[in-house]
XYZ file of C-alpha atoms in Angstrom:
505
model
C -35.383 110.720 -50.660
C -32.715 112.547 -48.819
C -30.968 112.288 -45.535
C -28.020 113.415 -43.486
C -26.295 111.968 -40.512
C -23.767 113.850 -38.432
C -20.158 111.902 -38.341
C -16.564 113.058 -37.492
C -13.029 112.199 -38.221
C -10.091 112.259 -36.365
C -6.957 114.748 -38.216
C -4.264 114.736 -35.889
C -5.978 114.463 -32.495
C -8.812 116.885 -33.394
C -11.832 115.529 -34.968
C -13.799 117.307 -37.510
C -17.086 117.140 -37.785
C -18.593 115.029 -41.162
C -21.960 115.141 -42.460
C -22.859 111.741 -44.257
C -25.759 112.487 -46.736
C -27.615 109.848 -48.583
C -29.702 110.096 -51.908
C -32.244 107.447 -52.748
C -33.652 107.293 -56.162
C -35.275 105.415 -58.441
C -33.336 104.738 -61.530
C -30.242 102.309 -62.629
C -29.798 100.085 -59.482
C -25.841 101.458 -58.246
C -24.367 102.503 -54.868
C -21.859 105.240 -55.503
C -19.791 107.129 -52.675
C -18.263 110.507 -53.501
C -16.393 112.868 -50.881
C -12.478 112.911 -51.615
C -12.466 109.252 -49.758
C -9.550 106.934 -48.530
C -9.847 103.280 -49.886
C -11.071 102.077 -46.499
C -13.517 104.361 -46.869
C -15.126 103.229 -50.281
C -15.255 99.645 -48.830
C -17.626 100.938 -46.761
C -20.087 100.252 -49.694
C -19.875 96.315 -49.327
C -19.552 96.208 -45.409
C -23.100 98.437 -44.990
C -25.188 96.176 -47.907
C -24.102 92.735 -46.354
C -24.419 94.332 -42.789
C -27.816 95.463 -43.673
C -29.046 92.265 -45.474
C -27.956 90.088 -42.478
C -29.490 92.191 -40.351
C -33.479 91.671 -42.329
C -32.958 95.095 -43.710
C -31.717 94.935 -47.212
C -31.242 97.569 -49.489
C -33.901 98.445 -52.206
C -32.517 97.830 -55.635
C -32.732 101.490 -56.125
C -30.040 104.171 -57.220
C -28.139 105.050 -53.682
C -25.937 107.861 -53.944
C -23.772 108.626 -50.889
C -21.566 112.186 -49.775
C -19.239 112.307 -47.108
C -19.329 116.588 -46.388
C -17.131 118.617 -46.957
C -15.876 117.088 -50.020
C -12.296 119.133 -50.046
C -11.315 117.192 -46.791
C -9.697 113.099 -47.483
C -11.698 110.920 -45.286
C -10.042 108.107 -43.572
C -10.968 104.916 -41.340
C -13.561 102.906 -40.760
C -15.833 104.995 -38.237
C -18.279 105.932 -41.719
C -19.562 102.722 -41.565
C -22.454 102.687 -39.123
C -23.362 106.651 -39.967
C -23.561 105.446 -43.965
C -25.862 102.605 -43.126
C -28.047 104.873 -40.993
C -28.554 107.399 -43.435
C -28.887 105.450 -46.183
C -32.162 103.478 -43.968
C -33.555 107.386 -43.566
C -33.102 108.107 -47.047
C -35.077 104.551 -48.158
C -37.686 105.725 -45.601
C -37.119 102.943 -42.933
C -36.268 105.416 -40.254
C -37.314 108.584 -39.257
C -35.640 111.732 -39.576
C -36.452 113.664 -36.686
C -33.982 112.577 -34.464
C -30.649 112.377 -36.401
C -30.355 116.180 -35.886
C -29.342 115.575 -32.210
C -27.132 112.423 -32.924
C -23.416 111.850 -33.497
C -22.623 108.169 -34.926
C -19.541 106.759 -35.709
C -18.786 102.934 -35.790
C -17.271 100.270 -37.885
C -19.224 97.587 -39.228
C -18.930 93.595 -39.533
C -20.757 91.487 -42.315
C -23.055 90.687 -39.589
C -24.074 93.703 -38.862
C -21.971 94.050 -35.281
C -20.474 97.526 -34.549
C -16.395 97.169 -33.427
C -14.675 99.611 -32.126
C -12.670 102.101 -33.334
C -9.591 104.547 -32.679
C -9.941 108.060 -31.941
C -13.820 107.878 -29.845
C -12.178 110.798 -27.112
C -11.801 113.324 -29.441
C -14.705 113.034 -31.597
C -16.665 113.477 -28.272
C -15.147 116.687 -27.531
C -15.917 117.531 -31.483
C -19.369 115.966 -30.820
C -19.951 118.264 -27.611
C -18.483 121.471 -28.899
C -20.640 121.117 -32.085
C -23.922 120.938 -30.297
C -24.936 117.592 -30.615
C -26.956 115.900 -27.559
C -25.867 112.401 -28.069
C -23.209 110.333 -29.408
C -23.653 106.264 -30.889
C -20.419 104.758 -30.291
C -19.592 101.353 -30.068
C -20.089 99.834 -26.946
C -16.313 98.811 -26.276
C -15.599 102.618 -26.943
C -18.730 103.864 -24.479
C -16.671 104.531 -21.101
C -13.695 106.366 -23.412
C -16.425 108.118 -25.125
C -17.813 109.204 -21.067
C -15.050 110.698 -19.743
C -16.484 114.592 -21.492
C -18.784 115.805 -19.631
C -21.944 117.836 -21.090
C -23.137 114.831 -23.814
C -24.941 111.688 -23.098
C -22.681 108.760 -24.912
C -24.471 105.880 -25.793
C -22.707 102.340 -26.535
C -24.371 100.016 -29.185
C -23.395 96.484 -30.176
C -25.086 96.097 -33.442
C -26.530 98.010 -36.376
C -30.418 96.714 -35.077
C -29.441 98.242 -31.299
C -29.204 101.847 -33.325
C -32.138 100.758 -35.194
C -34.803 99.957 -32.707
C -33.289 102.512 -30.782
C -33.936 104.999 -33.768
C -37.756 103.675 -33.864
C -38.460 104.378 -30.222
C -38.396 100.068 -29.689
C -35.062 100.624 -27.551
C -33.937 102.431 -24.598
C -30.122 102.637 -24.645
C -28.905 103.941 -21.288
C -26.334 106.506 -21.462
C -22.648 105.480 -20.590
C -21.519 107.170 -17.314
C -18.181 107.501 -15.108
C -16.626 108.796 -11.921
C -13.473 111.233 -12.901
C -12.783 111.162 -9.418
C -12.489 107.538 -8.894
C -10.501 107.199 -11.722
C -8.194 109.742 -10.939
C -8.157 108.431 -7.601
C -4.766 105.722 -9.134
C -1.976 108.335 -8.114
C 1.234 108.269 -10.790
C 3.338 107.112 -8.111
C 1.626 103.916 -7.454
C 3.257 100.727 -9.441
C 6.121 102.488 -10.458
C 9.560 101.398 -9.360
C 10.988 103.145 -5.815
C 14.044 105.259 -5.809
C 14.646 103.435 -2.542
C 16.107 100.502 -4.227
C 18.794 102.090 -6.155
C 21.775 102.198 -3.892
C 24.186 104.926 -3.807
C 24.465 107.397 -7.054
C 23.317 110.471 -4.850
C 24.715 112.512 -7.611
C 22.240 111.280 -10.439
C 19.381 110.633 -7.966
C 20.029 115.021 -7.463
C 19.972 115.579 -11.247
C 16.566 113.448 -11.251
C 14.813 115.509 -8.558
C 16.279 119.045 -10.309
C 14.861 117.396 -13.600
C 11.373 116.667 -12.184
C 10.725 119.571 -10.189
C 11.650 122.161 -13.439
C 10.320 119.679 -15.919
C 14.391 119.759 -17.622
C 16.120 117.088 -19.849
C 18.689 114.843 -18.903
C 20.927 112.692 -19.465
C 22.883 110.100 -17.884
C 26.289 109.317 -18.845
C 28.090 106.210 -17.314
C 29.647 102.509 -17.581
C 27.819 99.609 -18.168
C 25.395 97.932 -14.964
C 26.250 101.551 -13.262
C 22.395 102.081 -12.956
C 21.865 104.450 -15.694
C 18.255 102.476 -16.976
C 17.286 101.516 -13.575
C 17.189 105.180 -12.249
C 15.348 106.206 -15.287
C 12.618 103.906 -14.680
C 11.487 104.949 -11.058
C 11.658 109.253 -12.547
C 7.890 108.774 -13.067
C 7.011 107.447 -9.586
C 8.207 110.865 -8.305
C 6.738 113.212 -10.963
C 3.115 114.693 -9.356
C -0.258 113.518 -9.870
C -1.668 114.067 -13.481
C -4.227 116.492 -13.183
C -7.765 115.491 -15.290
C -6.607 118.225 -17.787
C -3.444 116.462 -18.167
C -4.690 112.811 -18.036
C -7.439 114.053 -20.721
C -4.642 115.595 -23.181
C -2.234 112.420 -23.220
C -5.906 110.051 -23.255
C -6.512 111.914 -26.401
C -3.413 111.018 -27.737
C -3.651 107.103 -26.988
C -7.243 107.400 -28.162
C -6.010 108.559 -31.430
C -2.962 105.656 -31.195
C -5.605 102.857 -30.382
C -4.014 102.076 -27.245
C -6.840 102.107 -25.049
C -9.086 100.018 -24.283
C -12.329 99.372 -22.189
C -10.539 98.791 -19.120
C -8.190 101.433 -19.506
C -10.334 103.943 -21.200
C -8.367 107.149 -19.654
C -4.578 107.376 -18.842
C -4.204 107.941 -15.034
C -0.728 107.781 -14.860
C 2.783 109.263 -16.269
C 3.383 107.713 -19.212
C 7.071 106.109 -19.494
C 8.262 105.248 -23.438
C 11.042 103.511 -23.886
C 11.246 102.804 -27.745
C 14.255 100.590 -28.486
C 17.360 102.200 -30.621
C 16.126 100.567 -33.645
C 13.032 102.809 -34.324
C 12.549 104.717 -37.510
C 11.960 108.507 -37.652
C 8.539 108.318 -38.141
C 7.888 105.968 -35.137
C 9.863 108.335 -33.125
C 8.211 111.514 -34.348
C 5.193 110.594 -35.748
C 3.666 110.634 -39.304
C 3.716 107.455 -41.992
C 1.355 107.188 -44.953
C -1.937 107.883 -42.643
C -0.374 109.853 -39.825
C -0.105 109.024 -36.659
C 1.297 110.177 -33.081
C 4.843 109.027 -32.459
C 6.974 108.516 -29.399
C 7.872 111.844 -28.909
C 3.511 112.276 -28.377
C 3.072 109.029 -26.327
C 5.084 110.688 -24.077
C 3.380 113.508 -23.254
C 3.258 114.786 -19.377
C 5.605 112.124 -18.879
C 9.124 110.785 -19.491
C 10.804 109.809 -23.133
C 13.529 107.715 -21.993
C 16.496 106.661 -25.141
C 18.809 103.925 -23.313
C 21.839 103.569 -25.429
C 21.416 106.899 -26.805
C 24.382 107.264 -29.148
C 22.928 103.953 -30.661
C 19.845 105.498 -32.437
C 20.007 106.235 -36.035
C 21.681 110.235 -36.606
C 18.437 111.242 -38.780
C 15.875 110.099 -35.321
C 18.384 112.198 -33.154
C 18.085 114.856 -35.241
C 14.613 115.229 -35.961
C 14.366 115.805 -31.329
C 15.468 119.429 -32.390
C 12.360 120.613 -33.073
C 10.169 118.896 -30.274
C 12.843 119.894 -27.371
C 12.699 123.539 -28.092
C 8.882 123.933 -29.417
C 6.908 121.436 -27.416
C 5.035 120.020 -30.807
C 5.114 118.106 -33.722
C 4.011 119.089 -37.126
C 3.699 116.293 -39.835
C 2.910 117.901 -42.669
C 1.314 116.285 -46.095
C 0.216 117.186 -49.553
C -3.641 116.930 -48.664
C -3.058 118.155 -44.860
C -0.833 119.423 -42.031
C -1.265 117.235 -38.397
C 0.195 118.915 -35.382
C 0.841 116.714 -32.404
C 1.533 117.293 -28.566
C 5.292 116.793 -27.474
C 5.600 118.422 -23.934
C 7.279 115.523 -23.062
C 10.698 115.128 -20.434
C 13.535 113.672 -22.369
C 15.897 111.365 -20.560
C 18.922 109.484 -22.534
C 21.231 107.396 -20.860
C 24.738 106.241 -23.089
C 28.170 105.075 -22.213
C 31.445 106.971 -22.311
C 32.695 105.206 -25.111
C 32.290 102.155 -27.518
C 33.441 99.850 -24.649
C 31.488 101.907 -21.949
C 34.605 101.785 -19.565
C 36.294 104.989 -20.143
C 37.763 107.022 -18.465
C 39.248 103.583 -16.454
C 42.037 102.883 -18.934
C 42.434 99.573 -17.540
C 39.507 98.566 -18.723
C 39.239 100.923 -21.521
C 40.990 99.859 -24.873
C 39.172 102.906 -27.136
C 41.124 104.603 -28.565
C 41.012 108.786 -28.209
C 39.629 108.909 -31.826
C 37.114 106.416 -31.310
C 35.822 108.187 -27.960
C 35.342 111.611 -30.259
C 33.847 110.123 -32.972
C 30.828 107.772 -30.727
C 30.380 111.523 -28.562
C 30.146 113.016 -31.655
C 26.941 111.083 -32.837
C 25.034 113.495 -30.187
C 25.596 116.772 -32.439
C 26.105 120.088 -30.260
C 22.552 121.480 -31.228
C 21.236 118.415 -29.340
C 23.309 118.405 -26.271
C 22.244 122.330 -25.913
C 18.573 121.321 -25.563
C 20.033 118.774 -22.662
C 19.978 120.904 -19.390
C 21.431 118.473 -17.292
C 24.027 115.850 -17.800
C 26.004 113.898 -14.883
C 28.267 111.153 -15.131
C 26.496 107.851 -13.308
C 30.304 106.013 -11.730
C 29.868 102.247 -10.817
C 29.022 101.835 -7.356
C 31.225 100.750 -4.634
C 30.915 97.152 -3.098
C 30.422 98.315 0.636
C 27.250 101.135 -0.458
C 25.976 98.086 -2.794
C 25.880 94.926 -0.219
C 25.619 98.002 3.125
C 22.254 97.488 5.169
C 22.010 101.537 4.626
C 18.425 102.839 4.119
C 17.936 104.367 0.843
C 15.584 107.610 0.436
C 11.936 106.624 -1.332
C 10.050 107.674 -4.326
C 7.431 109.323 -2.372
C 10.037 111.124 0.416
C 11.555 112.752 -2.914
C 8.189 113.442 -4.552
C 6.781 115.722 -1.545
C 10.295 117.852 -2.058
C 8.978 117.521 -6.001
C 5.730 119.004 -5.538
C 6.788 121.691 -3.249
C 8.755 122.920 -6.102
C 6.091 122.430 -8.511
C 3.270 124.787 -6.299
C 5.865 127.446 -6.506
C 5.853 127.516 -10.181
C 2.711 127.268 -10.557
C 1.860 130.014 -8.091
C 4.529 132.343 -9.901
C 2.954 131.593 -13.491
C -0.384 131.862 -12.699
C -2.575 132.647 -15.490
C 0.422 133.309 -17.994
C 0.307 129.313 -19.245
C 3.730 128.062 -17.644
C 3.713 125.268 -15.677
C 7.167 124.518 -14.318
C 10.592 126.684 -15.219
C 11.215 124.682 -18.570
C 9.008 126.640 -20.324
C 10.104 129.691 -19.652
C 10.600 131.985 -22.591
C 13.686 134.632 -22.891
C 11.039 138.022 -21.958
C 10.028 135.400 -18.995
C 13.688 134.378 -18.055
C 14.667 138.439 -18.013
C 11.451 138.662 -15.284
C 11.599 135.487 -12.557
C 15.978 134.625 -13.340
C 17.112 138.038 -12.606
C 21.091 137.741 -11.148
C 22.997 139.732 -8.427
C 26.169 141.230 -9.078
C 27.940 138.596 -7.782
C 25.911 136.146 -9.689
C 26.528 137.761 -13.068
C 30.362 137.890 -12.372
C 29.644 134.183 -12.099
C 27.630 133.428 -15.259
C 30.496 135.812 -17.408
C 33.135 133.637 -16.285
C 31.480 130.788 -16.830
C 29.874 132.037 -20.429
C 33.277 132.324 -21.613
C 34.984 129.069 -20.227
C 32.426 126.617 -21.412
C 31.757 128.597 -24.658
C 28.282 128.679 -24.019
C 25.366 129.620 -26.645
C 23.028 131.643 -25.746
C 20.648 128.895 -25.682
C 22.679 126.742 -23.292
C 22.973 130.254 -21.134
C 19.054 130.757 -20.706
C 18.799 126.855 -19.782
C 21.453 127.040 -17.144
C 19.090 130.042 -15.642
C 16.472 128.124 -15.405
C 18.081 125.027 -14.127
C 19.167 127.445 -11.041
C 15.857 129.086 -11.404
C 14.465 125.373 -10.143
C 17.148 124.605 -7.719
C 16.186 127.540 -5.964
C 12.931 126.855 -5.881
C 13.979 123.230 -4.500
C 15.247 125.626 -1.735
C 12.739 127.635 -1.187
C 14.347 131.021 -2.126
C 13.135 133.789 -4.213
C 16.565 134.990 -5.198
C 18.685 132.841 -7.684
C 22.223 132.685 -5.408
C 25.446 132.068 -6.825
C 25.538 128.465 -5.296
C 22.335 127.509 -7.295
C 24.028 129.240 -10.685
C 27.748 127.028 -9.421
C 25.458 123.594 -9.231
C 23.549 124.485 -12.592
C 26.836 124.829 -14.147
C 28.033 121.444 -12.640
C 25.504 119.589 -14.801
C 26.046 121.529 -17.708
C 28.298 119.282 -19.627
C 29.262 115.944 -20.076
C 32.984 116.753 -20.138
C-alpha cells in the first residue's frame, strides 16, 4: 500500500516543502530509501525500525520502499525521521490516511521512540503555512518557536505514540499558542550596558549616535584601555525597539543556527556578535560542508562588533566586501546556492599601531614602516565601506575620577528614534529604512547640495582623494546628521562634520 506525508527542509533559511512517500509490499523483506539523501538521512532507516519496535509497533517483514520528493533536491538533517515512520505505519495500514493531507511533521527520532528537537522549526512553519497545510507536528521543545506564525495550529509531541494515538482519534493534542505582544513587550534597551558609565569620549559617543540613527559603519581607532570595546558594547542599548518583522527575520536566522531554545524561542532584542580575531572565513561569513549562517547573519538588525580589527586573518577581512555594500550573503555549492541575511551594523575597534601608543612617541617605539604596514592590513576597498572613523584618545584623570553626570543610553536613544521616524516617514513604501541604504538614483533625490555645499564637497573630493563610493557615503552620513537636527536641507556644517569622520588619518 501507498502513502505520503508532507515534510520540509530547511536550504538557507527557507524551507522547502518534502513529500515523504512510503511503498509497502509483499516480496523480499528490505527497507530501501531513495531521494538524492545526505548520510544522516539514510540512518533514518535504523532510528524509525527500533523507534517503532520499542514503541509495540514493529514493522512487518515486508518489502518497504521509501521516497523523499522531489528527488533532484539533497536532503539533509534529521527532521525525516518522525514523517518516515508515519508514513511508513499508513502505508502498512496501521493508520489512516485521511488526515495526513492537512498535516506537516517533522521530528527527529530516539531508539525509544521519543521525538527531540530539531533546528530550523520557524521557517518550516512559514513553509508549512504558505503551503496550505492546517497543522504542523513538531516536537514539543520546538512548539512555542513553531507558534510565533500566525494562521496554523502547531502542535508539540513528545513521542512517536503521542502522533500515533493522536492520528487514531485516541489523543487530543492542544495546539501551542503565544502572546507576540508580551514577548515583544522586553525592549532592546533593557540589559544592555548604559552609555552613562563611559566617562568622557564625547567625540566617539557622537560618531555612535550618527552611526545608530543612519544605520552607518564605524570604527574606532585608539590606544589601549581608551574605551574603544566598552563603548561598543552599550551601541545596542540605544538602537530602537525591534519591530515583530524584524525580531521574526533574525529568529529565523537563530532558528536555522540552533540557537534557540524553549525559553528563548524568538529574539526580542538587538543582537550583539562579537566573534574573537581567530575565526575562520566560513564562521565569519557563513557556509562549511552543510551550510550554515555565519557572523555576518547572526548579526542581523543589530551590531557586528571586530575588537582588534587589524588582528583578523586578511582573507575574513576581505570576504566583508561583499556583505557591507549588498546587505547578503550567497554561499554557493555544487548541488545548491544558500543566500543569507547580512543587514547587519559593522563596528571595528583597532589600535594605531603594533604597540597601540602612537602617535605619543614617548610611548611609541614603532617604527614609521611598521605603523604603514599594520594600517595597511585594512585594504582601501574596506575602509571605503567604513563611513565613520574617529580616533578614541585616553581619557584625562580629572573627567575619569570627576563626580560629573554622564548622558544615558535611553536620553541618547529618544534623539535615536527621532531620527529614525524621519527616515522612515521619507522612505515610505520605497523599502529603505534608515539613510544607509540609500542607493545612488535615491542619494541624487533626498542628498541634494546648495551651492555653497557643493563648493564644499569639490574641495573636499579632491583633498582626500575620495572614490566615488566614499563620496555617496559622506552624503548620507550628513544626510543623517541632519536629520539628527531636524532639518530638511543638508547644510554645509553637516557635509564639514561628515567629512571629519571620514578618515582615520
Amino acid at each position: 500500500m501507498y502513502s505520503s506525508v508532507k515534510s520540509a527542509s530547511v536550504y538557507g533559511i527557507e524551507a522547502r516543502i518534502i513529500s515523504v512517500e512510503a511503498d509497502v509490499s509483499d516480496g523480499l523483506p528490505l527497507f530501501n530509501m531513495v531521494g538524492y539523501l545526505a548520510s544522516e538521512v539514510k540512518e533514518a532507516r535504523d532510528r524509525v525500525k527500533t523507534a517503532l519496535k520499542n514503541s509495540n509497533f514493529a514493522l512487518k517483514p515486508k518489502h518497504i520502499t521509501v521516497n523523499l520528493s522531489p528527488a533532484d533536491i539533497r536532503k539533509a538533517g534529521t527532521a525525516f525521521d518522525l514523517p518516515i515512520a508515519i508514513a511508513c505505519l499508513a502505508a502498512s495500514e496501521f493508520l489512516p490516511d485521511e488526515q495526513l493531507n492537512k498535516l506537516l511533521i517533522v521530528g527527529e527520532l530516539g531508539l525509544d521512540g521519543k521525538v527531540n528537537r530539531i533546528n530550523g522549526v520557524l521557517p518550516i512553519c512559514i513553509a508549512a503555512k504558505e503551503e496550505g497545510c492546517e497543522f504542523v507536528i513538531v516536537p514539543k521543545e520546538n512548539a512555542r518557536e513553531g507558534a510565533v506564525v500566525s494562521g496554523i495550529k502547531v502542535l508539540g509531541v513528545s513521542h512517536i505514540l503521542d502522533v500515533i494515538e493522536y492520528l487514531l482519534g485516541i489523543r487530543k493534542i492542544e495546539a501551542e499558542s503565544c502572546s507576540i505582544e508580551g514577548i515583544l513587550s522586553n525592549s532592546c534597551g533593557k540589559n544592555f550596558e548604559d552609555f552613562k558609565d563611559i566617562s568622557g569620549q564625547t567625540t566617539a559617543k557622537r560618531a555612535a549616535e550618527i552611526a545608530v540613527s543612519g544605520q552607518h559603519n564605524l570604527i574606532l581607532s585608539g590606544p589601549p584601555g581608551s574605551g574603544k570595546t566598552m563603548l561598543a558594547k552599550r551601541i545596542p542599548g540605544i538602537m530602537p525597539d525591534m519591530t515583530f518583522e524584524e525580531s521574526l527575520e533574525i529568529s529565523r536566522i537563530y532558528s536555522v543556527a540552533g540557537l534557540l531554545n524553549e525559553d528563548e524561542f524568538l529574539v526580542t532584542r538587538r543582537p550583539f556578535r562579537s566573534p574573537h580575531h581567530t575565526c575562520t572565513t566560513t564562521s565569519l561569513i557563513g557556509g562549511g560542508v552543510t551550510p550554515r549562517p555565519g557572523e555576518v547573519s547572526l548579526a542581523v538588525n543589530g551590531v557586528l562588533f571586530l575588537d582588534e580589527f587589524p588582528e583578523f586573518g586578511r582573507d575574513a577581512i576581505e570576504a566583508l566586501r561583499q556583505p557591507l555594500e549588498d546587505r547578503k550573503v550567497t554561499v554557493s555549492r555544487l548541488s545548491a546556492s544558500y543566500t543569507y541575511p547580512a543587514g547587519f551594523m559593522l563596528v571595528a575597534s583597532m589600535n594605531p599601531c603594533p604597540c597601540g601608543h602612537y602617535p605619543d612617541r614617548k610611548r611609541c617605539n614603532c617604527t614609521d614602516n611598521q605603523i604603514r604596514q599594520y594600517q595597511r592590513r585594512i585594504s582601501q576597498p574596506i575602509l571605503d565601506r567604513i563611513d565613520l572613523c574617529v580616533h578614541v584618545n585616553e581619557i584625562p584623570y580629572n573627567e575619569l575620577t570627576g563626580k560629573r553626570e554622564n548622558e544615558s543610553s535611553a536620553k541618547i536613544r529618544s534623539r535615536v528614534m527621532k531620527a529614525r521616524e524621519l527616515q522612515l516617514k521619507r522612505y515610505k513604501g520605497m523599502n529603505i529604512h534608515f539613510n544607509s541604504q540609500l542607493g545612488s538614483k535615491q542619494i541624487e533625490e533626498f542628498c541634494r547640495l546648495g551651492a555653497e555645499e557643493k563648493t564644499l564637497m569639490e574641495k573636499a573630493f579632491k583633498k582626500y582623494s575620495l572614490s566615488a563610493r566614499g563620496y555617496h557615503r559622506v552624503l548620507k552620513v550628513a544626510r543623517t546628521i541632519a536629520d539628527m537636527d531636524a532639518s530638511d536641507e543638508i547644510k554645509t556644517g553637516h557635509l564639514s562634520e561628515a567629512l571629519c569622520f571620514r578618515s582615520l588619518e
